[in-house]
XYZ file of C-alpha atoms in Angstrom:
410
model
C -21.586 115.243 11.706
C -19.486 113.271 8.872
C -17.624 111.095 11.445
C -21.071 110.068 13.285
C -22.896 109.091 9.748
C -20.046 107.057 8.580
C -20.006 105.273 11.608
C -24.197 104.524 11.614
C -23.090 103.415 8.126
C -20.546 100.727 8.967
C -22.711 99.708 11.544
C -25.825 98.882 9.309
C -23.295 97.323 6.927
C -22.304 94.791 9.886
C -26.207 94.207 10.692
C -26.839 94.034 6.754
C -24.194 91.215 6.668
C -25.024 89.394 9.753
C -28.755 89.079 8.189
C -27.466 87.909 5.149
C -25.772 84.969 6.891
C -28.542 83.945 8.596
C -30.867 83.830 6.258
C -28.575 81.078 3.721
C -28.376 79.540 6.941
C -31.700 79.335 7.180
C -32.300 78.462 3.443
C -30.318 75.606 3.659
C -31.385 74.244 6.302
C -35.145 74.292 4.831
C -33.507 72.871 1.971
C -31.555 69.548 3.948
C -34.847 69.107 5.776
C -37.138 69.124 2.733
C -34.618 66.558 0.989
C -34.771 64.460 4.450
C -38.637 64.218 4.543
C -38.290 63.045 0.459
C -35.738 60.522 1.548
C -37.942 59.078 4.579
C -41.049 58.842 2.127
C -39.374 56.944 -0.249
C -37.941 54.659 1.906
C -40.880 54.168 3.269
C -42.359 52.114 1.156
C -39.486 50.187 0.119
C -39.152 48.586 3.506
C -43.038 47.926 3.020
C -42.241 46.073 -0.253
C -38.882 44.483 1.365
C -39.311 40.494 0.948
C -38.954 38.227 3.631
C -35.256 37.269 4.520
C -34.314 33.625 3.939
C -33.948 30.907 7.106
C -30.186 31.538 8.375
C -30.031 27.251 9.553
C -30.397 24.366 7.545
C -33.309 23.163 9.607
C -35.649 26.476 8.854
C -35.429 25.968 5.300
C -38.576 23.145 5.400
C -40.155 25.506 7.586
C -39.934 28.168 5.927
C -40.036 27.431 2.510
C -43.051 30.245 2.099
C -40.816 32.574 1.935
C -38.472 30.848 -0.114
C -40.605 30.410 -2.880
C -41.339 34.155 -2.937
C -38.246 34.723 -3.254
C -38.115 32.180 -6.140
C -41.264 33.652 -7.600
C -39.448 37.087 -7.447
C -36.432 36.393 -9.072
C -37.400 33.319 -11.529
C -39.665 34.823 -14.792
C -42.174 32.160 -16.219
C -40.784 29.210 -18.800
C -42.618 27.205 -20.779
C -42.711 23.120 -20.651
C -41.378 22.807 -23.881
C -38.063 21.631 -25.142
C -37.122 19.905 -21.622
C -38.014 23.432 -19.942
C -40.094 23.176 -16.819
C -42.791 26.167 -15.969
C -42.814 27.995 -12.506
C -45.870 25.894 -11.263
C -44.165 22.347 -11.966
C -40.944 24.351 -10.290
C -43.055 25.125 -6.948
C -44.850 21.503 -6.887
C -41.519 19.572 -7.132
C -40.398 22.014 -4.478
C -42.846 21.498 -1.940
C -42.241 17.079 -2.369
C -38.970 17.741 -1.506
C -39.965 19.899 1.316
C -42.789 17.750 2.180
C -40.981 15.070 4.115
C -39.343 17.179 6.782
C -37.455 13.460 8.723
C -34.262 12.153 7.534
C -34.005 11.304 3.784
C -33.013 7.834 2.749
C -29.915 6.688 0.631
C -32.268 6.603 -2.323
C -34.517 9.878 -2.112
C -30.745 12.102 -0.905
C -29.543 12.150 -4.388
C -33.103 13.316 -5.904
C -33.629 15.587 -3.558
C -29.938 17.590 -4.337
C -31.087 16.890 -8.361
C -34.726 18.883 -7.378
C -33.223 21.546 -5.555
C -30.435 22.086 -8.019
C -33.337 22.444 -10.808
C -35.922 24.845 -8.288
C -33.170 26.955 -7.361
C -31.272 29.693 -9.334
C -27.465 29.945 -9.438
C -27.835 33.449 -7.715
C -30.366 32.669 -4.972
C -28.015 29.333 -3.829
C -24.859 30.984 -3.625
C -26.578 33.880 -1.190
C -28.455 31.208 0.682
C -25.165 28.802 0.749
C -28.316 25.549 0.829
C -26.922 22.244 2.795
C -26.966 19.138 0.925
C -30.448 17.210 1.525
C -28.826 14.629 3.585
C -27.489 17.325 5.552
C -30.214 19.616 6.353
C -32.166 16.910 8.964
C -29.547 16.561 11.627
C -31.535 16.217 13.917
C -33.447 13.130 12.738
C -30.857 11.588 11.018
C -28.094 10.089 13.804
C -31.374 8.590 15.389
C -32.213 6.398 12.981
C -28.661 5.496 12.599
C -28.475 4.599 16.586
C -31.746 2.479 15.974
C -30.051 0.550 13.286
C -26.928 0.094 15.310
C -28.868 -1.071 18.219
C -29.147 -4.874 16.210
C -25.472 -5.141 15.482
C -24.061 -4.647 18.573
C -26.474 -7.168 20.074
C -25.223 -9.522 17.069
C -21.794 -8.275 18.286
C -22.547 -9.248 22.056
C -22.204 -12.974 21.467
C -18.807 -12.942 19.449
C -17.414 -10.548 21.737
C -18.279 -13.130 25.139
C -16.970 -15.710 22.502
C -13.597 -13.562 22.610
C -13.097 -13.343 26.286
C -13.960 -17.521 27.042
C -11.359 -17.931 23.970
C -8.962 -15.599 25.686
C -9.389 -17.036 29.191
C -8.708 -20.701 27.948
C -5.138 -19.765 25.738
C -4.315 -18.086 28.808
C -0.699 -18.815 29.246
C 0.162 -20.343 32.504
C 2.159 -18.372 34.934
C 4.709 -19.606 38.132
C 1.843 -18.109 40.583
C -0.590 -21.390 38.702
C 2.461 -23.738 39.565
C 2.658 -23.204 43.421
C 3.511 -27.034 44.071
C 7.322 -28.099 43.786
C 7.418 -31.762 44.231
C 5.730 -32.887 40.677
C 7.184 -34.043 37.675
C 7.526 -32.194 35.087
C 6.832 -34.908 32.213
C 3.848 -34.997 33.996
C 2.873 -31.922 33.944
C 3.617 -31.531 30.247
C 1.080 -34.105 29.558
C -1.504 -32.150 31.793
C -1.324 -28.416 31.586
C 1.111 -29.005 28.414
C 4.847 -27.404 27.285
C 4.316 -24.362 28.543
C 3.747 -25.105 32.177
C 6.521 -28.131 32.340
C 9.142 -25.424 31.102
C 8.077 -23.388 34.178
C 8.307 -26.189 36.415
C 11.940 -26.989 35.071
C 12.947 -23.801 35.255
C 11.953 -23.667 38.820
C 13.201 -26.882 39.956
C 16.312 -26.210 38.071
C 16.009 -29.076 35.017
C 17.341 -28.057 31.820
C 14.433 -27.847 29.004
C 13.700 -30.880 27.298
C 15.717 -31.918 24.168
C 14.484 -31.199 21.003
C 14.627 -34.347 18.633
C 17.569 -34.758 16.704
C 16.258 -35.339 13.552
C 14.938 -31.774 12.948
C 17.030 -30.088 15.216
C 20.130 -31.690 13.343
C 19.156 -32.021 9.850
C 17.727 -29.300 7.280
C 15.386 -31.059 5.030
C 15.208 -28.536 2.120
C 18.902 -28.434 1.787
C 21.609 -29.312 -0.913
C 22.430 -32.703 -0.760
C 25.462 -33.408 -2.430
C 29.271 -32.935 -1.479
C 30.161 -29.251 0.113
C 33.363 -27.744 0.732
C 32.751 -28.904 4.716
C 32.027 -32.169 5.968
C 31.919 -34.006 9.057
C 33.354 -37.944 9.775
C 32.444 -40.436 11.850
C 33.250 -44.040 12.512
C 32.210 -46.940 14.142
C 34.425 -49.988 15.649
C 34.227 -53.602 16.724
C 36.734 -55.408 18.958
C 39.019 -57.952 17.649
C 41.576 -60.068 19.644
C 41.533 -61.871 23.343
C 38.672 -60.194 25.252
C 38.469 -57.753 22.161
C 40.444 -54.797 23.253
C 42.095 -54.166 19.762
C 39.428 -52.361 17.243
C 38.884 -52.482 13.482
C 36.501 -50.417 11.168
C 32.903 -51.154 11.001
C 30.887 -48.602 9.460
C 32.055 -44.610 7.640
C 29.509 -42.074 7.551
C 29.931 -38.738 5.932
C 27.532 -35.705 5.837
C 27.937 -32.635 4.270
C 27.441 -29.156 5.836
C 23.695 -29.227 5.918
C 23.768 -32.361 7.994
C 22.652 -34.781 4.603
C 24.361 -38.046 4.915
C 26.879 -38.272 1.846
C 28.373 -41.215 2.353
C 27.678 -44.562 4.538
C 29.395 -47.922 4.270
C 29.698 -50.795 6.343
C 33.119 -52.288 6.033
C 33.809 -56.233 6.088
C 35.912 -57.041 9.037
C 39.578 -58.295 8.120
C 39.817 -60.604 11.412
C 37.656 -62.436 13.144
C 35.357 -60.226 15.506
C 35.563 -61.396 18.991
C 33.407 -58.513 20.230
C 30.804 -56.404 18.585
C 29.799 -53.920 21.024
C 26.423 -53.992 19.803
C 25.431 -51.728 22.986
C 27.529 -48.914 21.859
C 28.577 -49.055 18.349
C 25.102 -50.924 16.970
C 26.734 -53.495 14.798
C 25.808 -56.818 14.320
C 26.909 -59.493 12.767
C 24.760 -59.611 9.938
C 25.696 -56.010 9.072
C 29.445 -56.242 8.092
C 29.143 -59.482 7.068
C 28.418 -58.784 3.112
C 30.620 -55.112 3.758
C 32.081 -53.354 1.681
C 36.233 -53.835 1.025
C 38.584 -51.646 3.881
C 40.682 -50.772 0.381
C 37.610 -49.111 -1.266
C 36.459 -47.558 1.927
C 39.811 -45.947 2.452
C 40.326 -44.858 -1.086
C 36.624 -43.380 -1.444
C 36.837 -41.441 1.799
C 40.042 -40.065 0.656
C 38.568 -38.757 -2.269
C 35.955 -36.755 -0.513
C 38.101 -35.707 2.272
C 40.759 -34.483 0.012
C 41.299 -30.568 0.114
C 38.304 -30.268 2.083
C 37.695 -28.942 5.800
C 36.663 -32.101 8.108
C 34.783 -31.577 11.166
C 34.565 -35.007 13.847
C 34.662 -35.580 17.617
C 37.906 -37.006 18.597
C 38.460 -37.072 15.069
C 42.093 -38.290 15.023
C 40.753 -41.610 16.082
C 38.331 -41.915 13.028
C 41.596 -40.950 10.810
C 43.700 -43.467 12.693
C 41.460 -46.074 11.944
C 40.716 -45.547 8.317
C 44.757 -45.421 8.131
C 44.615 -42.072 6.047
C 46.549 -38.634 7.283
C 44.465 -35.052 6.970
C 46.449 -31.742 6.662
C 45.812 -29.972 10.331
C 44.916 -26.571 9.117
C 41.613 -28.679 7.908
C 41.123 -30.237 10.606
C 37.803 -29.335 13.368
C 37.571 -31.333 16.307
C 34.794 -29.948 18.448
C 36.110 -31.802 21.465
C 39.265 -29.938 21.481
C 37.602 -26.299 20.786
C 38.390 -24.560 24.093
C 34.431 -22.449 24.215
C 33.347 -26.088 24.186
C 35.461 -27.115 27.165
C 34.507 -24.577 29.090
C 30.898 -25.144 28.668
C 31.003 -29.027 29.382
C 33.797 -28.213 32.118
C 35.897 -30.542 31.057
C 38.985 -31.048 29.205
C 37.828 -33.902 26.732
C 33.802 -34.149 26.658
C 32.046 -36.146 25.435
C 29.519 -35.745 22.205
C 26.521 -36.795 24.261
C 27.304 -33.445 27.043
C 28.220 -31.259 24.298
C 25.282 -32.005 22.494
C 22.839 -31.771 25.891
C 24.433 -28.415 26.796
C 24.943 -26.523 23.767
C 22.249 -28.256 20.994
C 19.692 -29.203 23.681
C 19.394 -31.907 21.603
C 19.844 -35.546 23.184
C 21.824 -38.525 21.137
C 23.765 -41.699 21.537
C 20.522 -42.429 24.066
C 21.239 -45.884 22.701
C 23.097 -47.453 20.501
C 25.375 -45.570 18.685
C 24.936 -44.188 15.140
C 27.698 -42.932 12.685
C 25.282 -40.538 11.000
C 23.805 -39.165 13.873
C 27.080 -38.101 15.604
C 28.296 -36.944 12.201
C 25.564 -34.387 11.953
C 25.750 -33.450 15.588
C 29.425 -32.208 14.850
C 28.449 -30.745 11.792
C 25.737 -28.828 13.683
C 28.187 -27.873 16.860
C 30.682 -26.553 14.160
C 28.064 -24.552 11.929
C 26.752 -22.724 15.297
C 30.286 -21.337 15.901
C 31.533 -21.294 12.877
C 32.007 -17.471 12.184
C 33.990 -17.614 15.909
C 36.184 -20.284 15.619
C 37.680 -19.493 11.652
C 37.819 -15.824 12.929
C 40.203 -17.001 15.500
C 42.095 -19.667 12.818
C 42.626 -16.605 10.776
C 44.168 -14.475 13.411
C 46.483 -17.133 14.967
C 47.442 -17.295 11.373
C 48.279 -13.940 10.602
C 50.155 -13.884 14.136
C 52.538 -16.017 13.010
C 53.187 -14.798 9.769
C 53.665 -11.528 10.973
C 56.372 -13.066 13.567
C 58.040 -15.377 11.135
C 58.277 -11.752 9.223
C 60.433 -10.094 12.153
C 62.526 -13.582 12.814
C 63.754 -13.176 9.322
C 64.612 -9.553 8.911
C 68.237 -8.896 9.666
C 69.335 -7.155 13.236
């Protein structure tokens, strides 16, 4: 009988234990749901009371400003007009001007209308509702006043941009398709179609450009004009004798390096002149007549010439007939400078080819003058200048280095 009570015991202690769980089960659940149904009735009328949300876009703020300015309303507490302060009515009026005109503000009213907003709206409010500038918040109305006010300058454009294209087709620079003919001058056509088109023609026909004139070409104006380490000779000659076959100085001219005319002297004939050449050399009587002395010619050229490089065409004829002896290392005769010869092809051009063919200058189209041809040497020597001392220098050094071996001892 023991054994069977204990066991109804343990039994009831189980059931005893099981009801006890259930009911703080139970309990608490009565307890979360009563707490729930608090909750829910006071949030109840909180989302009642919620305010209206701000406009997310820039263009809803003018339409909704309503709920703006409750917003406002909520959050700004009444100030008085005095000392500079402005009161929540003048706040809400200068608001709705600004809001008023909902098209795109001028130049003028965008700068009020950021001052107004600045002053109607709180520090706090602006940063959540991150408000456009004024100028800003009309997109929409704005780029078409801008494409109404473009619409005059482009047509104000139109007429300078026609004015472009006539410009454009008159400079148009003629072309070998334009010259189709072959049998025309082209002189001519320089004077009709101009430079341009008569270089095209030569070129096609196989004429070498036109000269340039000699006086610019030749000669540079802003340059030194006095005496430089480099000059260039040239003389002129009349005949004297039967039939004039034997020649005598008529006229020195110097220049220096820049092609400035240094020295010129006509020289008073020492025997009667049986033939001037007037053709060629462009003497005449008249101008050697009242010359100067051949003994102060010689001795003033020999001044200038003295330890100084001299550049001349043929030059040991100009030497010859001044009588006066230049050391050869100082000597440059463009007639004998080999590049020279091979351009002309010829062993001893002339100064009129050389001139043609390298220069593109013309000269001696005429009569002859001193100073010209000295300056055309001058200028065939400066252009090559750099060439021809470089290879001076190294025939030089060539033979000092083989004089060298000759006289060291086997």
């Amino acid at each position: 009988m023991s054994k069977a009570k204990e066991k109804k015991a343990h039994s009831d202690a189980k059931i005893h234990k099981h009801t006890a769980k259930d009911k703080r089960k139970t309990f608490w659940i009565k307890q979360n749901l009563k707490k729930k149904k608090k909750f829910e009735k006071q949030a109840a009328p909180r989302k009642q009371q919620e305010k209206p949300g701000p406009p997310q876009e820039a263009q809803q703020i003018s339409a909704n400003w309503k709920s703006l300015q409750q917003i406002l309303k909520s959050s700004q507490p009444e100030k008085r007009h005095q000392n500079g302060f402005t009161t929540k009515k003048h706040q809400e009026n200068a608001f709705q001007r600004s809001s008023v005109n909902t098209g795109a503000p001028s130049k003028r009213d965008s700068g009020k209308k950021e001052k107004q907003l600045s002053t109607v709206v709180p520090k706090e409010v602006g940063e959540k509702l991150k408000l456009p500038a004024a100028s800003d918040s009309h997109q929409s109305a704005a780029p078409k006043r801008k494409k109404d006010k473009e619409i005059p300058n482009s047509e104000e454009e139109g007429p300078k941009k026609k004015k472009k294209k006539i410009s454009l087709v008159e400079e148009r620079k003629p072309t070998e398709d334009d010259l189709w003919f072959d049998d025309v001058d082209p002189d001519v056509i320089e004077e009709t179609m101009g430079a341009e088109a008569a270089e095209i023609m030569r070129r096609k026909q196989g004429i070498r450009s036109k000269s340039k004139e000699p006086e610019t070409s030749l000669v540079k104006e802003s340059a030194f004009s006095g005496i430089t380490q480099t000059v260039a000779i040239d003389c002129e000659m009349v005949g004297v004798g039967p039939d004039g076959e034997e020649s005598i100085l008529a006229r020195v001219s110097l220049v220096n390096k820049f092609g400035k005319c240094i020295y010129d002297k006509y020289v008073k004939p020492t025997e009667k002149v049986t033939d001037y050449r007037t053709a060629v050399s462009g003497i005449r009587p008249e101008d050697i007549k009242d010359g100067e002395d051949i003994q102060t010619v010689q001795r003033e050229v020999a001044d200038i010439l003295k330890g100084r490089i001299v550049v001349g065409h043929a030059i040991h004829n100009d030497l010859k007939i001044l009588l006066l002896d230049h050391p050869k290392k100082f000597i440059r005769d463009t007639q004998k400078y080999k590049p020279f010869r091979r351009i002309a092809k010829s062993c001893r051009p002339s100064l009129k080819v050389l001139c043609r063919e390298v220069l593109n200058v013309k000269v001696q189209q005429g009569e002859h003058s001193s100073v010209q041809d000295a300056q055309a040497t001058m200028r065939l020597y400066t252009l090559v200048k750099k060439q021809w001392e470089a290879e001076i220098s190294g025939k030089k050094k060539n033979k000092e280095s083989e004089e060298k071996k000759k006289r060291k001892p086997r």
